[in-house]
């Protein structure tokens, strides 16, 4: 597969990588906040960069995720406190519940995972802004009873698990998996977890997660209109002056140019045509000086040629 312009690729990073910086090239980024009560050491720096990048339009939206544990109320509380301490909840942030089994947690945890989902949905104000992450086995064993319309990032190396509600596929951890034509990592992190939303733009992926297109700044629009109108008005004046003479900037005055004998560009062309004997062309400037009616000179020359 060859990467297409409409595909959205993005990294998923934590304290295992270095903090993010402006070398990051993609329009979406996923960062870890906590594993239960354990706070990710890079989160404050990563989140502050994410907020700035969102405000600057470098990112379409951002994902903040935590590793789900049975003490899910504490998990959610820790994530919320970390976000608030690092600048507050940004309107273009999505929260993700990372559902993974280990020796301490396995089996059906739908009640607790859905409880975390509900708390986050209430906090964010839109249930679409809460998404899940899992591989196929954990998804079906730990979270068999899921909220309607849940959107998910499915993990599978190299096979896409195609989970119900899947909006993106984590296709590598930087070592395993991979898809030809797609990166195994991203600057500044190097090899890392990478995700793909195939055939979907970053804006479309954001919309799937309840993040609307950025609103236009009315003040910026007004400034653009004013600058555009001023530029157009200036250009029109310049064109009129070139066509009609230096005093054409004064409404109704068309005095022509000295180098054209006081003629406008159009009258100068007419004078050239009259001098060359082009039928129907006459020099109104010369005729005004001789007192003839416009066109008499051209008519006289035409009669002379006919004779």
mmCIF file of C-alpha atoms in Angstrom:
data_model
loop_
_atom_site.group_PDB
_atom_site.id
_atom_site.type_symbol
_atom_site.label_atom_id
_atom_site.label_comp_id
_atom_site.label_asym_id
_atom_site.label_seq_id
_atom_site.Cartn_x
_atom_site.Cartn_y
_atom_site.Cartn_z
ATOM 1 C CA UNK A 1 0.000 0.000 0.000
ATOM 2 C CA UNK A 2 1.245 3.489 -0.842
ATOM 3 C CA UNK A 3 0.351 6.404 1.426
ATOM 4 C CA UNK A 4 -2.281 8.687 -0.040
ATOM 5 C CA UNK A 5 -2.845 12.315 0.751
ATOM 6 C CA UNK A 6 -6.188 11.598 2.429
ATOM 7 C CA UNK A 7 -4.745 9.052 4.873
ATOM 8 C CA UNK A 8 -4.158 10.254 8.436
ATOM 9 C CA UNK A 9 -1.090 8.918 10.229
ATOM 10 C CA UNK A 10 -0.265 9.799 13.829
ATOM 11 C CA UNK A 11 1.970 8.774 16.707
ATOM 12 C CA UNK A 12 1.038 7.441 20.156
ATOM 13 C CA UNK A 13 3.665 8.351 22.754
ATOM 14 C CA UNK A 14 4.399 8.334 26.466
ATOM 15 C CA UNK A 15 7.326 8.569 28.853
ATOM 16 C CA UNK A 16 9.081 5.862 26.833
ATOM 17 C CA UNK A 17 9.804 8.492 24.167
ATOM 18 C CA UNK A 18 11.315 11.939 24.380
ATOM 19 C CA UNK A 19 8.888 14.904 24.706
ATOM 20 C CA UNK A 20 7.287 16.238 21.541
ATOM 21 C CA UNK A 21 8.588 19.335 19.759
ATOM 22 C CA UNK A 22 7.918 21.304 16.579
ATOM 23 C CA UNK A 23 9.579 18.660 14.404
ATOM 24 C CA UNK A 24 6.484 16.480 14.796
ATOM 25 C CA UNK A 25 4.985 16.380 11.265
ATOM 26 C CA UNK A 26 1.458 14.979 11.605
ATOM 27 C CA UNK A 27 -1.960 16.584 12.167
ATOM 28 C CA UNK A 28 -3.005 14.340 15.081
ATOM 29 C CA UNK A 29 -1.082 13.231 18.167
ATOM 30 C CA UNK A 30 -1.950 10.806 20.981
ATOM 31 C CA UNK A 31 -0.229 11.221 24.380
ATOM 32 C CA UNK A 32 -0.453 9.235 27.608
ATOM 33 C CA UNK A 33 -1.502 10.871 30.860
ATOM 34 C CA UNK A 34 -1.539 8.072 33.428
ATOM 35 C CA UNK A 35 -1.584 4.359 34.195
ATOM 36 C CA UNK A 36 -3.991 4.168 37.107
ATOM 37 C CA UNK A 37 -2.408 6.532 39.635
ATOM 38 C CA UNK A 38 1.024 6.534 37.977
ATOM 39 C CA UNK A 39 1.481 9.808 36.113
ATOM 40 C CA UNK A 40 3.399 9.889 32.860
ATOM 41 C CA UNK A 41 6.501 12.076 33.353
ATOM 42 C CA UNK A 42 6.340 13.602 29.861
ATOM 43 C CA UNK A 43 2.658 14.519 29.999
ATOM 44 C CA UNK A 44 2.939 18.136 31.233
ATOM 45 C CA UNK A 45 5.415 19.072 28.498
ATOM 46 C CA UNK A 46 3.610 17.054 25.830
ATOM 47 C CA UNK A 47 0.208 18.496 26.703
ATOM 48 C CA UNK A 48 1.383 22.098 26.794
ATOM 49 C CA UNK A 49 2.930 21.627 23.355
ATOM 50 C CA UNK A 50 -0.310 20.015 22.172
ATOM 51 C CA UNK A 51 -2.401 22.950 23.386
ATOM 52 C CA UNK A 52 -0.117 25.442 21.636
ATOM 53 C CA UNK A 53 -0.138 23.354 18.442
ATOM 54 C CA UNK A 54 -3.936 23.191 18.493
ATOM 55 C CA UNK A 55 -4.215 26.943 18.976
ATOM 56 C CA UNK A 56 -1.731 27.533 16.150
ATOM 57 C CA UNK A 57 -3.523 25.136 13.781
ATOM 58 C CA UNK A 58 -0.565 22.704 13.603
ATOM 59 C CA UNK A 59 -2.775 19.908 14.951
ATOM 60 C CA UNK A 60 -6.344 19.129 13.918
ATOM 61 C CA UNK A 61 -7.079 17.529 17.289
ATOM 62 C CA UNK A 62 -5.294 15.715 20.103
ATOM 63 C CA UNK A 63 -5.873 12.474 22.016
ATOM 64 C CA UNK A 64 -5.069 12.066 25.715
ATOM 65 C CA UNK A 65 -5.288 8.503 27.005
ATOM 66 C CA UNK A 66 -4.970 6.618 30.261
ATOM 67 C CA UNK A 67 -4.418 2.919 30.975
ATOM 68 C CA UNK A 68 -7.646 1.620 32.536
ATOM 69 C CA UNK A 69 -7.452 0.005 35.964
ATOM 70 C CA UNK A 70 -10.221 -1.361 38.226
ATOM 71 C CA UNK A 71 -9.929 1.792 40.372
ATOM 72 C CA UNK A 72 -11.397 3.595 37.379
ATOM 73 C CA UNK A 73 -12.813 6.553 39.291
ATOM 74 C CA UNK A 74 -9.300 7.382 40.475
ATOM 75 C CA UNK A 75 -7.948 6.843 36.949
ATOM 76 C CA UNK A 76 -10.346 9.420 35.556
ATOM 77 C CA UNK A 77 -9.728 11.844 38.425
ATOM 78 C CA UNK A 78 -5.960 11.642 37.952
ATOM 79 C CA UNK A 79 -6.252 12.293 34.219
ATOM 80 C CA UNK A 80 -8.544 15.274 34.769
ATOM 81 C CA UNK A 81 -6.257 16.789 37.408
ATOM 82 C CA UNK A 82 -3.231 16.371 35.133
ATOM 83 C CA UNK A 83 -5.004 18.101 32.253
ATOM 84 C CA UNK A 84 -6.155 20.957 34.469
ATOM 85 C CA UNK A 85 -2.655 21.422 35.897
ATOM 86 C CA UNK A 86 -1.116 21.577 32.400
ATOM 87 C CA UNK A 87 -3.319 24.368 31.076
ATOM 88 C CA UNK A 88 -6.861 23.029 31.244
ATOM 89 C CA UNK A 89 -9.148 21.089 28.953
ATOM 90 C CA UNK A 90 -8.800 22.213 25.346
ATOM 91 C CA UNK A 91 -11.979 22.058 23.195
ATOM 92 C CA UNK A 92 -10.138 20.023 20.536
ATOM 93 C CA UNK A 93 -9.049 17.242 22.904
ATOM 94 C CA UNK A 94 -10.397 13.679 22.878
ATOM 95 C CA UNK A 95 -9.944 11.321 25.837
ATOM 96 C CA UNK A 96 -9.134 7.672 25.163
ATOM 97 C CA UNK A 97 -9.536 4.650 27.476
ATOM 98 C CA UNK A 98 -6.693 2.185 26.923
ATOM 99 C CA UNK A 99 -8.098 -1.288 27.677
ATOM 100 C CA UNK A 100 -5.420 -3.953 28.079
ATOM 101 C CA UNK A 101 -5.329 -7.183 30.064
ATOM 102 C CA UNK A 102 -2.461 -8.278 32.287
ATOM 103 C CA UNK A 103 -2.007 -10.522 35.303
ATOM 104 C CA UNK A 104 -3.997 -8.152 37.510
ATOM 105 C CA UNK A 105 -6.965 -7.598 35.198
ATOM 106 C CA UNK A 106 -8.711 -9.844 32.737
ATOM 107 C CA UNK A 107 -12.236 -11.008 32.040
ATOM 108 C CA UNK A 108 -15.337 -8.839 31.644
ATOM 109 C CA UNK A 109 -14.847 -5.323 33.054
ATOM 110 C CA UNK A 110 -17.600 -3.658 31.051
ATOM 111 C CA UNK A 111 -19.216 -2.069 34.115
ATOM 112 C CA UNK A 112 -16.045 -0.317 35.229
ATOM 113 C CA UNK A 113 -14.909 0.679 31.751
ATOM 114 C CA UNK A 114 -18.354 2.063 30.939
ATOM 115 C CA UNK A 115 -18.288 3.907 34.261
ATOM 116 C CA UNK A 116 -15.079 5.645 33.205
ATOM 117 C CA UNK A 117 -16.603 6.345 29.809
ATOM 118 C CA UNK A 118 -19.616 8.009 31.457
ATOM 119 C CA UNK A 119 -17.527 10.248 33.721
ATOM 120 C CA UNK A 120 -15.384 11.413 30.814
ATOM 121 C CA UNK A 121 -18.387 11.980 28.529
ATOM 122 C CA UNK A 122 -19.985 14.177 31.190
ATOM 123 C CA UNK A 123 -16.763 16.135 31.678
ATOM 124 C CA UNK A 124 -16.151 16.625 27.969
ATOM 125 C CA UNK A 125 -19.789 17.392 27.164
ATOM 126 C CA UNK A 126 -19.947 15.025 24.168
ATOM 127 C CA UNK A 127 -19.783 11.226 24.333
ATOM 128 C CA UNK A 128 -18.136 11.165 20.902
ATOM 129 C CA UNK A 129 -15.078 12.763 22.504
ATOM 130 C CA UNK A 130 -14.470 9.570 24.508
ATOM 131 C CA UNK A 131 -12.930 6.757 22.473
ATOM 132 C CA UNK A 132 -11.434 3.357 23.254
ATOM 133 C CA UNK A 133 -8.249 1.480 22.446
ATOM 134 C CA UNK A 134 -7.746 -2.290 22.498
ATOM 135 C CA UNK A 135 -6.586 -5.314 20.582
ATOM 136 C CA UNK A 136 -9.224 -7.747 19.394
ATOM 137 C CA UNK A 137 -8.853 -10.190 22.305
ATOM 138 C CA UNK A 138 -9.069 -7.579 25.075
ATOM 139 C CA UNK A 139 -11.818 -5.688 23.280
ATOM 140 C CA UNK A 140 -14.141 -8.672 23.211
ATOM 141 C CA UNK A 141 -13.158 -10.228 26.565
ATOM 142 C CA UNK A 142 -12.745 -7.154 28.783
ATOM 143 C CA UNK A 143 -15.323 -4.865 27.163
ATOM 144 C CA UNK A 144 -18.041 -7.032 25.615
ATOM 145 C CA UNK A 145 -20.830 -4.654 26.673
ATOM 146 C CA UNK A 146 -19.928 -1.275 25.189
ATOM 147 C CA UNK A 147 -21.636 2.132 24.806
ATOM 148 C CA UNK A 148 -23.599 2.544 21.586
ATOM 149 C CA UNK A 149 -21.658 4.342 18.900
ATOM 150 C CA UNK A 150 -18.296 3.841 20.608
ATOM 151 C CA UNK A 151 -15.342 4.815 18.414
ATOM 152 C CA UNK A 152 -12.209 2.742 18.746
ATOM 153 C CA UNK A 153 -8.564 2.561 17.738
ATOM 154 C CA UNK A 154 -7.841 -1.103 17.085
ATOM 155 C CA UNK A 155 -4.368 -2.511 17.753
ATOM 156 C CA UNK A 156 -3.023 -5.297 15.544
ATOM 157 C CA UNK A 157 0.429 -5.986 14.136
ATOM 158 C CA UNK A 158 0.377 -6.370 11.210
ATOM 159 C CA UNK A 159 -3.284 -7.362 10.729
ATOM 160 C CA UNK A 160 -5.989 -4.743 11.171
ATOM 161 C CA UNK A 161 -8.475 -6.170 13.740
ATOM 162 C CA UNK A 162 -11.343 -4.164 12.200
ATOM 163 C CA UNK A 163 -13.131 -3.781 15.520
ATOM 164 C CA UNK A 164 -16.733 -2.542 15.651
ATOM 165 C CA UNK A 165 -16.615 1.258 15.628
ATOM 166 C CA UNK A 166 -12.947 1.315 14.588
ATOM 167 C CA UNK A 167 -11.783 4.691 13.251
ATOM 168 C CA UNK A 168 -8.037 4.018 13.144
ATOM 169 C CA UNK A 169 -5.618 1.097 13.267
ATOM 170 C CA UNK A 170 -2.447 0.975 15.357
ATOM 171 C CA UNK A 171 -0.316 -0.875 12.834
ATOM 172 C CA UNK A 172 3.062 -0.916 14.617
ATOM 173 C CA UNK A 173 4.770 -0.400 17.950
ATOM 174 C CA UNK A 174 7.878 0.815 16.152
ATOM 175 C CA UNK A 175 9.362 -2.702 16.004
ATOM 176 C CA UNK A 176 6.634 -5.143 15.041
ATOM 177 C CA UNK A 177 4.085 -4.941 12.275
ATOM 178 C CA UNK A 178 4.164 -2.090 9.824
ATOM 179 C CA UNK A 179 2.494 -1.354 6.490
ATOM 180 C CA UNK A 180 4.542 -0.747 3.345
ATOM 181 C CA UNK A 181 4.603 2.953 2.559
ATOM 182 C CA UNK A 182 3.776 4.071 6.101
ATOM 183 C CA UNK A 183 6.290 5.139 8.787
ATOM 184 C CA UNK A 184 7.403 3.020 11.742
ATOM 185 C CA UNK A 185 7.837 6.137 13.850
ATOM 186 C CA UNK A 186 7.848 9.916 13.761
ATOM 187 C CA UNK A 187 10.129 12.825 14.648
ATOM 188 C CA UNK A 188 11.202 13.616 17.305
ATOM 189 C CA UNK A 189 10.449 10.223 18.862
ATOM 190 C CA UNK A 190 12.009 7.758 16.465
ATOM 191 C CA UNK A 191 10.355 4.305 16.367
ATOM 192 C CA UNK A 192 7.063 4.352 18.291
ATOM 193 C CA UNK A 193 3.418 3.306 18.179
ATOM 194 C CA UNK A 194 1.898 4.547 14.925
ATOM 195 C CA UNK A 195 -1.735 4.709 13.854
ATOM 196 C CA UNK A 196 -3.463 4.937 10.490
ATOM 197 C CA UNK A 197 -6.933 6.154 9.516
ATOM 198 C CA UNK A 198 -6.921 4.946 5.917
ATOM 199 C CA UNK A 199 -8.736 7.101 3.390
ATOM 200 C CA UNK A 200 -9.745 9.609 6.069
ATOM 201 C CA UNK A 201 -8.456 13.159 6.445
ATOM 202 C CA UNK A 202 -7.480 14.573 9.834
ATOM 203 C CA UNK A 203 -10.526 16.856 9.742
ATOM 204 C CA UNK A 204 -12.822 13.916 8.993
ATOM 205 C CA UNK A 205 -11.251 11.885 11.789
ATOM 206 C CA UNK A 206 -11.743 14.821 14.158
ATOM 207 C CA UNK A 207 -15.408 15.041 13.160
ATOM 208 C CA UNK A 208 -15.830 11.322 13.972
ATOM 209 C CA UNK A 209 -14.697 12.201 17.489
ATOM 210 C CA UNK A 210 -17.045 15.155 17.867
ATOM 211 C CA UNK A 211 -14.467 17.823 17.066
ATOM 212 C CA UNK A 212 -15.918 20.349 14.628
ATOM 213 C CA UNK A 213 -13.953 22.395 12.125
ATOM 214 C CA UNK A 214 -12.302 25.425 13.769
ATOM 215 C CA UNK A 215 -14.573 28.457 13.844
ATOM 216 C CA UNK A 216 -13.482 31.458 11.821
ATOM 217 C CA UNK A 217 -12.196 34.365 13.873
ATOM 218 C CA UNK A 218 -14.589 37.179 12.898
ATOM 219 C CA UNK A 219 -11.954 39.798 13.680
ATOM 220 C CA UNK A 220 -9.451 38.061 11.411
ATOM 221 C CA UNK A 221 -12.078 37.878 8.669
ATOM 222 C CA UNK A 222 -12.777 41.619 9.036
ATOM 223 C CA UNK A 223 -9.057 42.379 8.860
ATOM 224 C CA UNK A 224 -8.731 40.274 5.713
ATOM 225 C CA UNK A 225 -11.718 41.975 4.090
ATOM 226 C CA UNK A 226 -10.349 45.421 4.914
ATOM 227 C CA UNK A 227 -6.916 44.562 3.527
ATOM 228 C CA UNK A 228 -8.420 42.986 0.396
ATOM 229 C CA UNK A 229 -10.736 45.933 -0.231
ATOM 230 C CA UNK A 230 -7.912 48.403 0.273
ATOM 231 C CA UNK A 231 -5.657 46.478 -2.100
ATOM 232 C CA UNK A 232 -8.340 46.250 -4.776
ATOM 233 C CA UNK A 233 -9.166 49.937 -4.441
ATOM 234 C CA UNK A 234 -5.506 50.855 -4.760
ATOM 235 C CA UNK A 235 -5.099 48.644 -7.821
ATOM 236 C CA UNK A 236 -8.164 50.158 -9.486
ATOM 237 C CA UNK A 237 -6.797 53.655 -8.920
ATOM 238 C CA UNK A 238 -3.437 52.643 -10.349
ATOM 239 C CA UNK A 239 -5.030 51.172 -13.475
ATOM 240 C CA UNK A 240 -7.260 54.191 -13.974
ATOM 241 C CA UNK A 241 -4.305 56.533 -13.589
ATOM 242 C CA UNK A 242 -2.229 54.589 -16.113
ATOM 243 C CA UNK A 243 -5.079 54.590 -18.595
ATOM 244 C CA UNK A 244 -6.276 58.149 -18.134
ATOM 245 C CA UNK A 245 -3.447 60.284 -16.737
ATOM 246 C CA UNK A 246 -2.022 61.538 -13.486
ATOM 247 C CA UNK A 247 -5.112 63.513 -12.523
ATOM 248 C CA UNK A 248 -7.407 60.509 -13.009
ATOM 249 C CA UNK A 249 -7.214 59.949 -9.265
ATOM 250 C CA UNK A 250 -9.593 62.910 -9.041
ATOM 251 C CA UNK A 251 -13.006 61.686 -10.044
ATOM 252 C CA UNK A 252 -14.024 62.804 -13.504
ATOM 253 C CA UNK A 253 -10.615 64.191 -14.532
ATOM 254 C CA UNK A 254 -8.948 62.482 -17.514
ATOM 255 C CA UNK A 255 -6.126 64.843 -18.532
ATOM 256 C CA UNK A 256 -3.890 62.294 -20.241
ATOM 257 C CA UNK A 257 -0.113 61.985 -20.078
ATOM 258 C CA UNK A 258 2.429 64.626 -21.143
ATOM 259 C CA UNK A 259 4.446 62.045 -23.067
ATOM 260 C CA UNK A 260 1.322 61.186 -25.052
ATOM 261 C CA UNK A 261 0.666 64.812 -25.936
ATOM 262 C CA UNK A 262 -1.957 65.181 -23.229
ATOM 263 C CA UNK A 263 -3.779 62.095 -24.434
ATOM 264 C CA UNK A 264 -5.043 59.112 -22.469
ATOM 265 C CA UNK A 265 -3.799 55.669 -23.483
ATOM 266 C CA UNK A 266 -6.952 55.038 -25.520
ATOM 267 C CA UNK A 267 -6.707 58.403 -27.303
ATOM 268 C CA UNK A 268 -3.005 57.787 -27.989
ATOM 269 C CA UNK A 269 -3.871 54.474 -29.642
ATOM 270 C CA UNK A 270 -6.543 56.240 -31.674
ATOM 271 C CA UNK A 271 -4.020 58.873 -32.791
ATOM 272 C CA UNK A 272 -1.589 56.146 -33.897
ATOM 273 C CA UNK A 273 -4.361 54.404 -35.814
ATOM 274 C CA UNK A 274 -5.371 57.652 -37.488
ATOM 275 C CA UNK A 275 -1.746 58.367 -38.462
ATOM 276 C CA UNK A 276 -1.480 54.888 -39.965
ATOM 277 C CA UNK A 277 -4.713 55.347 -41.866
ATOM 278 C CA UNK A 278 -6.659 52.654 -40.074
ATOM 279 C CA UNK A 279 -10.309 53.008 -41.190
ATOM 280 C CA UNK A 280 -12.574 54.478 -38.549
ATOM 281 C CA UNK A 281 -9.783 55.608 -36.198
ATOM 282 C CA UNK A 282 -9.240 59.301 -35.506
ATOM 283 C CA UNK A 283 -7.320 61.502 -33.104
ATOM 284 C CA UNK A 284 -9.877 63.315 -30.932
ATOM 285 C CA UNK A 285 -7.119 65.429 -29.397
ATOM 286 C CA UNK A 286 -6.081 66.832 -32.783
ATOM 287 C CA UNK A 287 -9.671 67.365 -33.891
ATOM 288 C CA UNK A 288 -10.465 69.267 -30.718
ATOM 289 C CA UNK A 289 -7.534 71.577 -31.478
ATOM 290 C CA UNK A 290 -8.722 72.173 -35.086
ATOM 291 C CA UNK A 291 -12.381 72.539 -34.085
ATOM 292 C CA UNK A 292 -13.527 69.618 -36.216
ATOM 293 C CA UNK A 293 -16.276 67.288 -35.178
ATOM 294 C CA UNK A 294 -15.056 63.911 -33.847
ATOM 295 C CA UNK A 295 -14.396 61.550 -36.736
ATOM 296 C CA UNK A 296 -14.216 64.234 -39.481
ATOM 297 C CA UNK A 297 -10.458 63.779 -39.873
ATOM 298 C CA UNK A 298 -10.812 60.014 -40.256
ATOM 299 C CA UNK A 299 -13.707 60.426 -42.696
ATOM 300 C CA UNK A 300 -11.744 62.957 -44.781
ATOM 301 C CA UNK A 301 -8.738 60.656 -45.017
ATOM 302 C CA UNK A 302 -10.971 57.757 -45.963
ATOM 303 C CA UNK A 303 -12.489 59.856 -48.768
ATOM 304 C CA UNK A 304 -9.043 60.884 -49.950
ATOM 305 C CA UNK A 305 -7.933 57.227 -50.149
ATOM 306 C CA UNK A 306 -11.092 56.323 -52.062
ATOM 307 C CA UNK A 307 -10.421 59.101 -54.561
#
